[in-house]
XYZ file of C-alpha atoms in Angstrom:
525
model
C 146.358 47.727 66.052
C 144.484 50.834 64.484
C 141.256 50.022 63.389
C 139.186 52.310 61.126
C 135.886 53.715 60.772
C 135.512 55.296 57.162
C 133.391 57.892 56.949
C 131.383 58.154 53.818
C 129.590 60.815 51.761
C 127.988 59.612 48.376
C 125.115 60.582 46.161
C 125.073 57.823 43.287
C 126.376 54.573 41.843
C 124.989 52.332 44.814
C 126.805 49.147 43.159
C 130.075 51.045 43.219
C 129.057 51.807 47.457
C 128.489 48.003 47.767
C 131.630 46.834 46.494
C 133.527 50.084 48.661
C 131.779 48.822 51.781
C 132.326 45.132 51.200
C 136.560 46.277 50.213
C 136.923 48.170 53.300
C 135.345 45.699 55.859
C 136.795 42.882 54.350
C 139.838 44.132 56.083
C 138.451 44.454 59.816
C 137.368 47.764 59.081
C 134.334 49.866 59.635
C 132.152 52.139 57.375
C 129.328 54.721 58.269
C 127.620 55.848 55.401
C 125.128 59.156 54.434
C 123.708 58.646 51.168
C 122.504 62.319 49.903
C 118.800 62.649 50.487
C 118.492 64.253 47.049
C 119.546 61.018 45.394
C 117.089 58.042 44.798
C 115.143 56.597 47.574
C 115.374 52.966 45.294
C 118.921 53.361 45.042
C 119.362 54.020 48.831
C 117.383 50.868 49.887
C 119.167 48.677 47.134
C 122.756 49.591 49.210
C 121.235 48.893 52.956
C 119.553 46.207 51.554
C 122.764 44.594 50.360
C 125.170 45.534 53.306
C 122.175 44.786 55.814
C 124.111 41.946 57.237
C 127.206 43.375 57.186
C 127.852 44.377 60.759
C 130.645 46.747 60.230
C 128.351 48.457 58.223
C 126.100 51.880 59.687
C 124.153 54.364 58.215
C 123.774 57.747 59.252
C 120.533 57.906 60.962
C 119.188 60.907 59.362
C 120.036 61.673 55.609
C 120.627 65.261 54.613
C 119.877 66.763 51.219
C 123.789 67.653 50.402
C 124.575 71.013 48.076
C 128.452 71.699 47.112
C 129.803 74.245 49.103
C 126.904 74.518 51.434
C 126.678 73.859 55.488
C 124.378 70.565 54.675
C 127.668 68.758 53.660
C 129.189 69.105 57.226
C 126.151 68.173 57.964
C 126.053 64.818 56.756
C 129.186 63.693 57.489
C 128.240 64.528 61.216
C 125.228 62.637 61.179
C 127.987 59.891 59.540
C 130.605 60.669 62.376
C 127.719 60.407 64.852
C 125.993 56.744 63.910
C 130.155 55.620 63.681
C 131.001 56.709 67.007
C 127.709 54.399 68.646
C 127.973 51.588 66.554
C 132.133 50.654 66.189
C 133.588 51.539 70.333
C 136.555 49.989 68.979
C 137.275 51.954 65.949
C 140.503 53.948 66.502
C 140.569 56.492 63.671
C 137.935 58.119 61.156
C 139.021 58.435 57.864
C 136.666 60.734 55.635
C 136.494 59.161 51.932
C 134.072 59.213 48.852
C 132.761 57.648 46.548
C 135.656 57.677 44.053
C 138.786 57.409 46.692
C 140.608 53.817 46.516
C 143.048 52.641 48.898
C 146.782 52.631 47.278
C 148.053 50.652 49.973
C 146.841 47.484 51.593
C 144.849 47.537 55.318
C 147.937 46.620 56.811
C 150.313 48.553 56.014
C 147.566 51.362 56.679
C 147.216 50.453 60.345
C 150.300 49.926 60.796
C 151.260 53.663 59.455
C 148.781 54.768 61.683
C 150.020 52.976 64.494
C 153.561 54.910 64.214
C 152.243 57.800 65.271
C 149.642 59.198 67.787
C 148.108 61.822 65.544
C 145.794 63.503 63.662
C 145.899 63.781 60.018
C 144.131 67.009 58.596
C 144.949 70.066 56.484
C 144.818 73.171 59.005
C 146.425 76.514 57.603
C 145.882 79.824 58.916
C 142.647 81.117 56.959
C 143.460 84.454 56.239
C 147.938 84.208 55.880
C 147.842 81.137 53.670
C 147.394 80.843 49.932
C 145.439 78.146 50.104
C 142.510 79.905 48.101
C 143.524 80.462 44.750
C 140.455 81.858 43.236
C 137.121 83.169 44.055
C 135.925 84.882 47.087
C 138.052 84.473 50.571
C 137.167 86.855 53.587
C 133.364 87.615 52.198
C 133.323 83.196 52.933
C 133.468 84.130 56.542
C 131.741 87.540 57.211
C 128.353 87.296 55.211
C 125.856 84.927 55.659
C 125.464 82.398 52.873
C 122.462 81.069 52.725
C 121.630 79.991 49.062
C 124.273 78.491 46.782
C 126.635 80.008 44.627
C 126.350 77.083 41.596
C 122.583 76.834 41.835
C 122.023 80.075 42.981
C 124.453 81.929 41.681
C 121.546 85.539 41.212
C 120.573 84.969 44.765
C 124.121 84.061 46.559
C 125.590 87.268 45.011
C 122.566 89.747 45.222
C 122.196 89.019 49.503
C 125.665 89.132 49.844
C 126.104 92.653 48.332
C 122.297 93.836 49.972
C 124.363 92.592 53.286
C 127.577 94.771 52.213
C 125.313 98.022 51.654
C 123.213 97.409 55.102
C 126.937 96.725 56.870
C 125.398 93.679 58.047
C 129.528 92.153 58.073
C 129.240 89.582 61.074
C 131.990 88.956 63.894
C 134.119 85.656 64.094
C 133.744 84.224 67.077
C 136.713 85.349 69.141
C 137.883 82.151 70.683
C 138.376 80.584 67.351
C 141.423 80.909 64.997
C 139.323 80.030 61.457
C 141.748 77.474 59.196
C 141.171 75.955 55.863
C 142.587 72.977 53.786
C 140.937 69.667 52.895
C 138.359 68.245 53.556
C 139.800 64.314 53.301
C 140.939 64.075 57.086
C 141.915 60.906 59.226
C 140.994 61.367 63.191
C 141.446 59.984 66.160
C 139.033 58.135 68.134
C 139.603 61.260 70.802
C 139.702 63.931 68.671
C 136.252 62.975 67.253
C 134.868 62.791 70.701
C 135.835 66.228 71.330
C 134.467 67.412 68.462
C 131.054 66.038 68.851
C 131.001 67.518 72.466
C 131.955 70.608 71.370
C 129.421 70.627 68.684
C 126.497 70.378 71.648
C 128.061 72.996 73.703
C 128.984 76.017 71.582
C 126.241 76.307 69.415
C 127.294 79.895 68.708
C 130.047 78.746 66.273
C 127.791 76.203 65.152
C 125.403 79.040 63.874
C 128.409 81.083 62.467
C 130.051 77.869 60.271
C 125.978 77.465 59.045
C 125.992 80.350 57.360
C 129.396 79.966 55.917
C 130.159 79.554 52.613
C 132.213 75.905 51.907
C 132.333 74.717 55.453
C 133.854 71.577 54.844
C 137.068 73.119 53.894
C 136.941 75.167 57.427
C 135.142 73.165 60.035
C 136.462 70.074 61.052
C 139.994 72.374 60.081
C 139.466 74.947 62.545
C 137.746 72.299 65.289
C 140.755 70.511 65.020
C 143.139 72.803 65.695
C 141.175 74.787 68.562
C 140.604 71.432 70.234
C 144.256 69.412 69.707
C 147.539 70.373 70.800
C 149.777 71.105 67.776
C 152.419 68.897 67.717
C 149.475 66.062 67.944
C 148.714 67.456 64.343
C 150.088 66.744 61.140
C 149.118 69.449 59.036
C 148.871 66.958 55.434
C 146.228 65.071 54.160
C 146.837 61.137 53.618
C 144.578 61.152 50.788
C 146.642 61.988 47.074
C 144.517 64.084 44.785
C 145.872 66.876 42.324
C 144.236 69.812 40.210
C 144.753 70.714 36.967
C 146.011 73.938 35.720
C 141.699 74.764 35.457
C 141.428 73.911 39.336
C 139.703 70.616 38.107
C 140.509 67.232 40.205
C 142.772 64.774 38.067
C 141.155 61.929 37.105
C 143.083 58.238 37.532
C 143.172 55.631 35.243
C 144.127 52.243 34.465
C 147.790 53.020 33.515
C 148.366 54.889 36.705
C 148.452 52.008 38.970
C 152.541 51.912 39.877
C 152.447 55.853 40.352
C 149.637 55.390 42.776
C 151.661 52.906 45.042
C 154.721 54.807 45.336
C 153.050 58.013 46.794
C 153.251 58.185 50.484
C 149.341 58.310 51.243
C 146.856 55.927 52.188
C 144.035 56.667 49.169
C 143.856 58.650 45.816
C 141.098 60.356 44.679
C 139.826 60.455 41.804
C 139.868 57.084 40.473
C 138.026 56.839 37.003
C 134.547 55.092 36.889
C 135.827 53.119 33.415
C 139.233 52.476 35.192
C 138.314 48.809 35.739
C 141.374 46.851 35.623
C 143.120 49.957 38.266
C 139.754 49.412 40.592
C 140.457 45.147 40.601
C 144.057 45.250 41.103
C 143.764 48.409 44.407
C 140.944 46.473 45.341
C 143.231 42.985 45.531
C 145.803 45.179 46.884
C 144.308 46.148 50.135
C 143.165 42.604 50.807
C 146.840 41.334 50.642
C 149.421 41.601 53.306
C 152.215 43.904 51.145
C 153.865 46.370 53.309
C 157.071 47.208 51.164
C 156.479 50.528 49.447
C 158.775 51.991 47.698
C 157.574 55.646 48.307
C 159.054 58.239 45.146
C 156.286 60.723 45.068
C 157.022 61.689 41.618
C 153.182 61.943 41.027
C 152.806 65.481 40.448
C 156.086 66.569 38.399
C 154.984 63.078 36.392
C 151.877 64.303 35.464
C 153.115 68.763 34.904
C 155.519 66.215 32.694
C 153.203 64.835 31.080
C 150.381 67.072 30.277
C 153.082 69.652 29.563
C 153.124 67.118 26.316
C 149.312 67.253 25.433
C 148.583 64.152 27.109
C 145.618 64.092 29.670
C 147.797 62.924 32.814
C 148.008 59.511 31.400
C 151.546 57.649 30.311
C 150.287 56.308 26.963
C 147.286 58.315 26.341
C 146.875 60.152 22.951
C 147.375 63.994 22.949
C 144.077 65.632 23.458
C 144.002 67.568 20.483
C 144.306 63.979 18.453
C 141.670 62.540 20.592
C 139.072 64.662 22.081
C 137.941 64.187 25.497
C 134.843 62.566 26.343
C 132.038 64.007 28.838
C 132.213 60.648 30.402
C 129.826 57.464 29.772
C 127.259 58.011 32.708
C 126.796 61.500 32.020
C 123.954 63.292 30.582
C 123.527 66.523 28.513
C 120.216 68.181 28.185
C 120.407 70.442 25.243
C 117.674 73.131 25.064
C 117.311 74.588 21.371
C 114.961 78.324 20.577
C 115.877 80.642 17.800
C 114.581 83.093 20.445
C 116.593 82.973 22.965
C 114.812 84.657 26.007
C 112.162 82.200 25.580
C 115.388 79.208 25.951
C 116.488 81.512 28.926
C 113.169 80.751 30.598
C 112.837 77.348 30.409
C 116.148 76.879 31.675
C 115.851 79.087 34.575
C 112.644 77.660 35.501
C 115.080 74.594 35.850
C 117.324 75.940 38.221
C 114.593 77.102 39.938
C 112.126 73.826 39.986
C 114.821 70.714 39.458
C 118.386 69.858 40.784
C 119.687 70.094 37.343
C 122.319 72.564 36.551
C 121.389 74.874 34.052
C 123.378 77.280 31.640
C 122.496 79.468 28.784
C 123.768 79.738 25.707
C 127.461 79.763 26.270
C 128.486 79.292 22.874
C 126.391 81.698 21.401
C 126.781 84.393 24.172
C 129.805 85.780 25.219
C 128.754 87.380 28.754
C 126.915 84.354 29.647
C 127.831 83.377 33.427
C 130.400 80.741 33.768
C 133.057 79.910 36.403
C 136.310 80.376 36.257
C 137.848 77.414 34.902
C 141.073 78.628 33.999
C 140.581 80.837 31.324
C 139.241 78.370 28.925
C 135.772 79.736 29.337
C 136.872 83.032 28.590
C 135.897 83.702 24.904
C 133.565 82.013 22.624
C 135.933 80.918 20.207
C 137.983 78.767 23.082
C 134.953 77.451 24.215
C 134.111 76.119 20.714
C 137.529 74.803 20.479
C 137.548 72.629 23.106
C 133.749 72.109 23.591
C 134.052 68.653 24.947
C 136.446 69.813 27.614
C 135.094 72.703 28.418
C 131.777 70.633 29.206
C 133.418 68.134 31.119
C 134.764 70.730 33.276
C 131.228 72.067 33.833
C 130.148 68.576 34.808
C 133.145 68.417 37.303
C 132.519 71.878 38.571
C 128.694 71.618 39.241
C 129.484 67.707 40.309
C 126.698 66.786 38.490
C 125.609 63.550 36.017
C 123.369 65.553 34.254
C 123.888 68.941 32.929
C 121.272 71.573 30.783
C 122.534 74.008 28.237
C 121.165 76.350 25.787
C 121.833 76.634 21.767
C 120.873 78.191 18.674
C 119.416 76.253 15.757
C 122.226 76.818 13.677
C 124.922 75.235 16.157
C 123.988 72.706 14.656
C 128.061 70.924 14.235
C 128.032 70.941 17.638
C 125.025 69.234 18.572
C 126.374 66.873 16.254
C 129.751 66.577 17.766
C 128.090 66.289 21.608
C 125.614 63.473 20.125
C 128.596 61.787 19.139
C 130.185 61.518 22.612
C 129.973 58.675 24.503
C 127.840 60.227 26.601
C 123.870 60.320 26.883
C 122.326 63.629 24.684
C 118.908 64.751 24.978
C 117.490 67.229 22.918
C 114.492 69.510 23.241
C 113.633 72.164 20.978
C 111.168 74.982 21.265
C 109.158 76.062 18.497
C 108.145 79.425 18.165
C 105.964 81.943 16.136
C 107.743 84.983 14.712
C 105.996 87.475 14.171
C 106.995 89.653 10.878
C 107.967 92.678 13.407
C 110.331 89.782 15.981
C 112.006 89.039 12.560
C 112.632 92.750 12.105
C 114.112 93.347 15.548
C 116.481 89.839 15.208
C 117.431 91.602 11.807
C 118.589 94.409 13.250
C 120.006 92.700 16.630
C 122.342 90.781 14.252
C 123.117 93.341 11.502
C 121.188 92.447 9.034
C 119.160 95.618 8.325
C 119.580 99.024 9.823
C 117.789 101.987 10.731
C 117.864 103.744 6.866
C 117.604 100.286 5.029
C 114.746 101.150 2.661
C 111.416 99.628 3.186
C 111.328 97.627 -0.354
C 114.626 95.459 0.995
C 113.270 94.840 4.055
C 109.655 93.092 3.096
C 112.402 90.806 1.292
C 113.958 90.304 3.882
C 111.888 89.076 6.765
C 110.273 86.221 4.253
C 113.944 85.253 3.434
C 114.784 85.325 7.129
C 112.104 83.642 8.386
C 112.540 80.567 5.434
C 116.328 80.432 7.202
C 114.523 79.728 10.462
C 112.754 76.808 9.479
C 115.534 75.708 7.680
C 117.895 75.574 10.355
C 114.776 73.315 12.111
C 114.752 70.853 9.466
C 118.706 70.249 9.370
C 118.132 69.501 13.512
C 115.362 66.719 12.647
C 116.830 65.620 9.325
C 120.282 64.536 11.201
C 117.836 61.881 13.010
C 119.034 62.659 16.462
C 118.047 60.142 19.267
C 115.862 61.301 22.230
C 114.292 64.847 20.884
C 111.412 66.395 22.392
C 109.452 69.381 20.995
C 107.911 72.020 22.736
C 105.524 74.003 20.468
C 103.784 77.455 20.774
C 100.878 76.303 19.074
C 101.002 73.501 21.510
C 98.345 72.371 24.101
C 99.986 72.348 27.919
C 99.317 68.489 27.793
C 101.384 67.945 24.839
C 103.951 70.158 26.089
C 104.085 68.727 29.836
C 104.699 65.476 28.002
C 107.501 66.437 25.604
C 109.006 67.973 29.036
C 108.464 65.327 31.077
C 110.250 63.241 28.677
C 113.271 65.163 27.820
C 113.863 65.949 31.725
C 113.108 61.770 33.004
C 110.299 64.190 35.428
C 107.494 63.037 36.634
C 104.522 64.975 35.100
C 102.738 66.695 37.729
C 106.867 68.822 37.773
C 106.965 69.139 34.194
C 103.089 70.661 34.131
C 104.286 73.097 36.913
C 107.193 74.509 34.812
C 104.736 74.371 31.162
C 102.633 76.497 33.121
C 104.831 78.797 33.570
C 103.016 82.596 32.888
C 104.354 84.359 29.979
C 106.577 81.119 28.676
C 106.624 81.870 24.771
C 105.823 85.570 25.484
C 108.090 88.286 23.641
């Protein structure tokens, strides 16, 4: 009978890990876990500190600090695959899960599915003849060198990939290997993973070329797999269900999805909603039972193109999402960073991405041009991303798979700081206030239309009191709506004061927040 080491990658909700671990090996199972080095040190001991006596339960033995799309990722799960391998001799099969995959069939009709066939179970298409990339960069993946990331990074990813392209610094694929892509939720063999850890110690050439890569864990278990195993040992599928939307975003499962779940022929879904709490208890009593009669439809996908062709978010009974707006999700946090001048907001919100984990994006719905991914054209103009705000920020959240989340805004957006404070989400608010200077006011006149080059001198002394009266206007409306957890940064303000109103705002310890307060040139124009 199969038995099954599950390989998991996680970053937060250590209760959530505890109850996975607990599921899983409840059933004669294993688990090997890597908890991301980034995340909480307190959170990490709370989960081996509950699972301690669990012996089906390892831990990789070194913890990696884990970045989407980076090499660190592949990483980790190694260092998983590694302490699994030692500690469980008689686990048959690895299965690679998360955080948020359930099982949607019981243990043991799982083993014995696994049982029916000796195979491996991993997406593996050709890199360069399949489709399997729909957007974004393919080839440059391979033949730059990546070494900062594209989310996080996004100035310094781009700008030493094109310095590479102009010093024809393209790189070679090593010529043994046939490079392959698909996903990264794989169930292998006992053998299989052997191979793969051998091979890892002997050809540390391709080791150093998949390092450099850019989203290895969509190529290197994909192209291990199929250098290493015949081909008719592989079956090219995943046996975990998951879908996209039409903006390339993961489809979220909820309570009402339960009976779609069971009759897809996998083993897990993925994503399963954190609120879905009633779909969690009855998967969860599912895989404890002894069920084994499926009936397998796999109507999942043309049931949910049905139904979101309708308005509805994937969900049978849900409202339409233009009745009901969607919700940046209970656990998540938006930092909202509010100047009237907006290079000074720029700064403070690079000096995030530069100094904190936190993603960081400027004002998107007051600038056009600002930066954003491609999520489907929704981000496209400003007038789409005002529509559907709420989306549009959940989307962000999903893309950057991130909790917490910094933007930038004008003082006068103010209906939408309203509308985000209203979510059921956490909001925190900081606003910088800054001098202007009669001569600033003159240049933000012009910048906006307001006055000209041959607009007589007599209007303008008129107008720069006027304008400057709006700008401390639009400040009052922010603290007059009584808004919960706002901070204030202040020109006129010591470095002490402002470390603190920083420290607050960001949950930082001070010693970070004085580093990025100290910043040269902050309120500078």
């Amino acid at each position: 009978m199969a038995k099954i080491a599950f390989i998991l990658l996680c970053h937060k909700d250590p209760k959530a890990i505890i109850d996975q671990a607990t599921r899983l090996t409840a059933a004669g199972d294993y688990i090997s876990i890597h908890f991301d080095a980034r995340s909480s040190r307190s959170d990490f001991d709370m989960i081996q500190a509950a699972l301690s006596e669990n012996a089906s339960v390892t831990f990789a033995k070194t913890r990696v600090k884990g970045g989407w799309g980076e090499w660190s990722l592949v990483e980790g799960t190694l260092h998983a695959v590694e302490a699994a391998v030692e500690a469980f001799p008689r686990a048959t099969h690895f299965y690679m899960v998360s955080g948020d995959c359930m099982a949607i069939k019981s243990a043991e009709y799982a083993h014995e599915f696994l049982d029916a066939d000796d195979v491996d179970y991993i997406e593996s298409f050709d890199f360069f003849k399949s489709d399997w990339i729909k957007t974004g960069i393919k080839e440059d993946r391979l033949i730059w060198r990546h070494w900062f990331n594209e989310r996080t990074q996004k100035w310094l990813f781009y700008t030493s990939m094109n310095l590479q392209k102009r010093l024809g610094l393209k790189r070679r694929i090593p010529a043994d290997i046939q490079v392959q892509i698909g996903s990264q939720w794989w169930c292998l063999r006992r053998r299989t993973v052997e191979w793969i850890l051998e091979f890892t110690r002997q050809r540390r050439d391709v080791m150093r070329f998949f390092a450099t890569t850019w989203i290895p864990d969509e190529t290197f278990f994909q192209t291990l797999v199929r250098h290493l195993v015949p081909d008719e040992e592989i079956e090219t599928r995943t046996l975990t269900f998951l879908m996209f939307t039409d903006y390339g975003m993961p489809v979220t499962f909820y309570n009402d999805h339960y009976d779609m779940l069971l009759s897809q022929d996998y083993l897990f879904a993925r994503k399963i909603s954190p609120d879905a709490h009633e779909l969690k208890r009855r998967l969860g009593a599912l895989y404890a039972s002894d069920t084994v009669d499926f009936k397998i439809s796999n109507e999942g996908r043309n049931l949910f193109t049905f139904l979101t062709g309708r308005g509805r978010i994937g969900q049978r009974f849900a409202e339409r999402f233009w009745e009901s707006e969607t919700t940046l999700g209970r656990d998540r946090e938006l930092l909202i960073v509010v100047s009237k001048k907006w290079h000074v907001g720029k700064r403070l919100l690079q000096r995030l991405r530069e100094t904190t984990n936190i993603p960081a994006i400027d004002y998107l719905f007051d600038e056009e041009s600002t930066p954003l991914p491609d999520l489907g054209g929704i981000q496209g103009t400003i007038e789409k991303r005002t529509r559907h705000r709420r989306a549009l920020m959940r989307m962000l959240f999903d893309y950057y798979q991130t909790d917490r989340l910094a933007i930038g805004m004008d003082p006068a957006d103010i209906d939408l700081m309203k509308d985000f404070y209203a979510d059921r989400s956490k909001t925190r608010l900081l606003e910088i206030e800054t001098n202007f200077t009669d001569e600033w006011i003159l240049g933000h006149a012009l910048r906006v239309g307001l006055a000209g080059e041959r607009t007589p001198e007599e209007a303008i002394e008129r107008l720069i009191p006027t304008i400057r009266q709006d700008f401390f206007y639009e400040s009052d409306r922010i603290r007059d709506e009584g808004f919960e957890e706002t901070h204030i940064m202040r020109e006129s303000g010591t470095v002490e004061e402002n470390t603190e109103a920083l420290a607050k705002f960001l949950t930082i310890p001070e010693e970070r927040a004085l580093e990025i307060a100290r910043t040269e040139g902050f309120f500078g124009d």
